[in-house]
Amino acid sequence: MTSSTPLRRPAARLHRLAFLALAAALLSACGPKDAGEAAPAADARPAGHLFTDQASGVGLDLPALWAGRYRVGDSVAAPVEGLERELAFRYVKADSSLVPEPMIVVRVFRTAAWKALPVDTAATRYGTLVAQNDDHTVALRPAAANPLTAGSADALGYDSLMMVVLQRPLRASLRPATR
């Protein structure tokens, strides 16, 4: 049976296709150009946008795409023994408002307190360990999901930031904090 009218795709499917196309474009643009290309050394210069928190000494080498697209709040939401700082990275929407739920949360613990936590509890509750020295441990936890309306320009922007930050190992550093 033939029809003279084209088949119409549901809007949700078009949004998914647009998202997949964006993801493919970002992955090809941001990925290594040569399959044999080595990852940069941990002490190499920043590959993207360097975020630094002077108060804690934390440095994160974020993808260049992140520059100007987030704001960081510094407060501990729920006090935990040994947790000194909690840096919440929130997405800046097109209208300059902030998404209430953070894209990533970086927690700075005293190393002795971090080591006292059961390993499965530490990773599950606070995130992946990304930097550590004798005094401090830094854990990072990405958002579980995009809180914005699927298919919106802000949701696509949010997804693009999350994809580029999660597609490569995150480089972090700890320097002496300034008080």
XYZ file of C-alpha atoms in Angstrom:
179
model
C 0.000 0.000 0.000
C 1.403 3.394 -0.970
C 0.530 6.784 0.302
C 1.011 10.209 -1.179
C 1.717 11.801 2.232
C 5.100 11.263 3.871
C 5.256 9.391 7.147
C 5.458 11.713 10.132
C 7.857 10.922 12.928
C 6.878 11.655 16.479
C 8.577 14.746 17.948
C 10.313 12.679 20.623
C 12.049 10.573 17.978
C 13.255 13.699 16.168
C 14.697 15.023 19.426
C 16.535 11.750 19.989
C 17.914 11.816 16.461
C 19.073 15.418 16.908
C 20.716 14.472 20.195
C 22.489 11.493 18.618
C 23.705 13.638 15.730
C 25.028 16.227 18.186
C 26.700 13.513 20.254
C 28.364 12.019 17.175
C 29.610 15.431 16.046
C 31.001 16.244 19.487
C 32.659 12.887 19.908
C 34.341 13.100 16.512
C 35.444 16.697 17.085
C 36.722 16.166 20.628
C 38.149 12.661 20.359
C 41.736 11.784 19.515
C 42.632 12.299 15.866
C 44.728 9.138 15.745
C 43.836 5.846 17.374
C 47.451 5.536 18.513
C 47.492 8.975 20.142
C 48.524 8.756 23.771
C 46.647 10.419 26.590
C 48.362 13.552 27.932
C 50.597 13.129 30.950
C 49.056 14.033 34.308
C 51.481 16.936 34.742
C 50.982 18.343 31.220
C 49.490 21.777 30.609
C 45.704 22.031 30.747
C 44.052 20.631 27.643
C 40.956 22.790 28.002
C 39.502 25.208 30.528
C 41.261 25.242 33.894
C 38.984 25.677 36.916
C 40.779 26.496 40.154
C 39.428 26.942 43.645
C 42.003 28.909 45.614
C 40.354 28.216 48.967
C 40.714 24.420 48.630
C 43.635 24.189 46.209
C 41.580 22.087 43.766
C 42.272 22.400 40.051
C 40.197 20.710 37.324
C 41.120 20.532 33.658
C 37.646 20.825 32.130
C 36.969 20.705 28.389
C 37.308 24.116 26.695
C 33.578 24.017 25.881
C 32.852 24.502 29.604
C 34.343 28.013 29.784
C 31.637 30.502 30.771
C 28.869 27.870 30.794
C 28.745 27.115 34.537
C 28.849 28.764 37.962
C 30.226 27.196 41.119
C 28.595 27.340 44.525
C 30.636 26.428 47.583
C 28.711 25.073 50.538
C 28.365 21.739 52.252
C 24.781 20.525 51.752
C 24.964 17.794 54.421
C 27.808 17.901 56.963
C 29.946 14.756 56.965
C 32.965 14.022 59.135
C 36.056 15.156 57.238
C 34.215 16.929 54.400
C 35.740 20.406 54.092
C 34.297 21.753 50.840
C 31.568 20.910 48.374
C 31.777 22.652 45.011
C 28.552 22.410 42.983
C 28.906 23.210 39.251
C 25.590 24.508 37.891
C 24.718 24.987 34.223
C 24.059 28.546 33.010
C 20.957 28.526 30.790
C 20.487 30.776 27.742
C 18.540 33.280 29.861
C 21.524 33.436 32.307
C 19.622 31.646 35.068
C 21.168 28.643 36.787
C 19.858 25.094 36.789
C 19.239 24.262 40.482
C 20.652 20.721 40.246
C 24.435 20.632 39.780
C 26.051 19.036 36.723
C 28.948 17.846 38.846
C 29.772 18.045 42.541
C 33.374 18.103 43.721
C 33.947 17.210 47.366
C 37.162 17.858 49.267
C 37.752 15.569 52.254
C 40.573 15.311 54.733
C 42.439 12.243 53.484
C 42.351 10.468 56.863
C 38.541 10.820 56.982
C 38.194 9.604 53.366
C 40.331 6.544 54.071
C 38.196 5.767 57.144
C 35.078 5.462 54.953
C 34.177 2.014 53.607
C 35.366 1.946 49.966
C 31.951 1.116 48.510
C 30.271 3.835 50.605
C 32.804 6.475 49.581
C 32.453 5.838 45.852
C 28.687 5.320 45.878
C 27.834 8.283 48.046
C 30.499 10.849 47.177
C 31.836 9.958 43.734
C 35.047 8.929 42.060
C 38.384 9.804 43.598
C 40.127 12.210 41.181
C 43.007 13.616 43.267
C 44.641 12.872 46.585
C 47.619 13.937 48.673
C 48.561 13.395 52.309
C 46.151 16.093 53.506
C 43.203 16.094 51.100
C 41.174 13.834 48.836
C 39.005 15.099 45.976
C 35.967 13.120 44.795
C 33.759 14.015 41.828
C 30.165 12.946 41.218
C 28.406 13.783 37.930
C 24.647 14.352 37.729
C 22.576 11.214 37.281
C 20.411 12.791 34.566
C 19.712 15.990 32.668
C 17.017 17.883 34.628
C 16.003 20.092 31.675
C 13.138 19.569 29.228
C 14.242 17.069 26.578
C 14.866 18.621 23.179
C 15.161 22.193 24.435
C 18.213 24.244 23.479
C 19.287 24.361 27.119
C 18.942 20.571 27.466
C 21.102 20.036 24.371
C 23.706 22.469 25.722
C 23.701 20.703 29.087
C 24.091 17.316 27.387
C 26.978 18.561 25.246
C 28.882 19.743 28.330
C 28.302 16.475 30.152
C 29.326 14.371 27.150
C 32.643 16.144 26.651
C 33.540 16.042 30.340
C 32.674 12.349 30.698
C 34.293 11.129 27.476
C 37.859 11.606 28.681
C 39.603 11.048 31.999
C 39.258 14.130 34.169
C 42.567 15.579 35.289
C 42.552 17.118 38.738
C 45.225 18.569 40.973
C 45.668 19.663 44.577
C 47.811 22.597 45.605
C 48.204 24.186 48.998
C 45.010 26.052 49.849
C 45.095 29.813 50.355
C 43.277 31.161 53.350
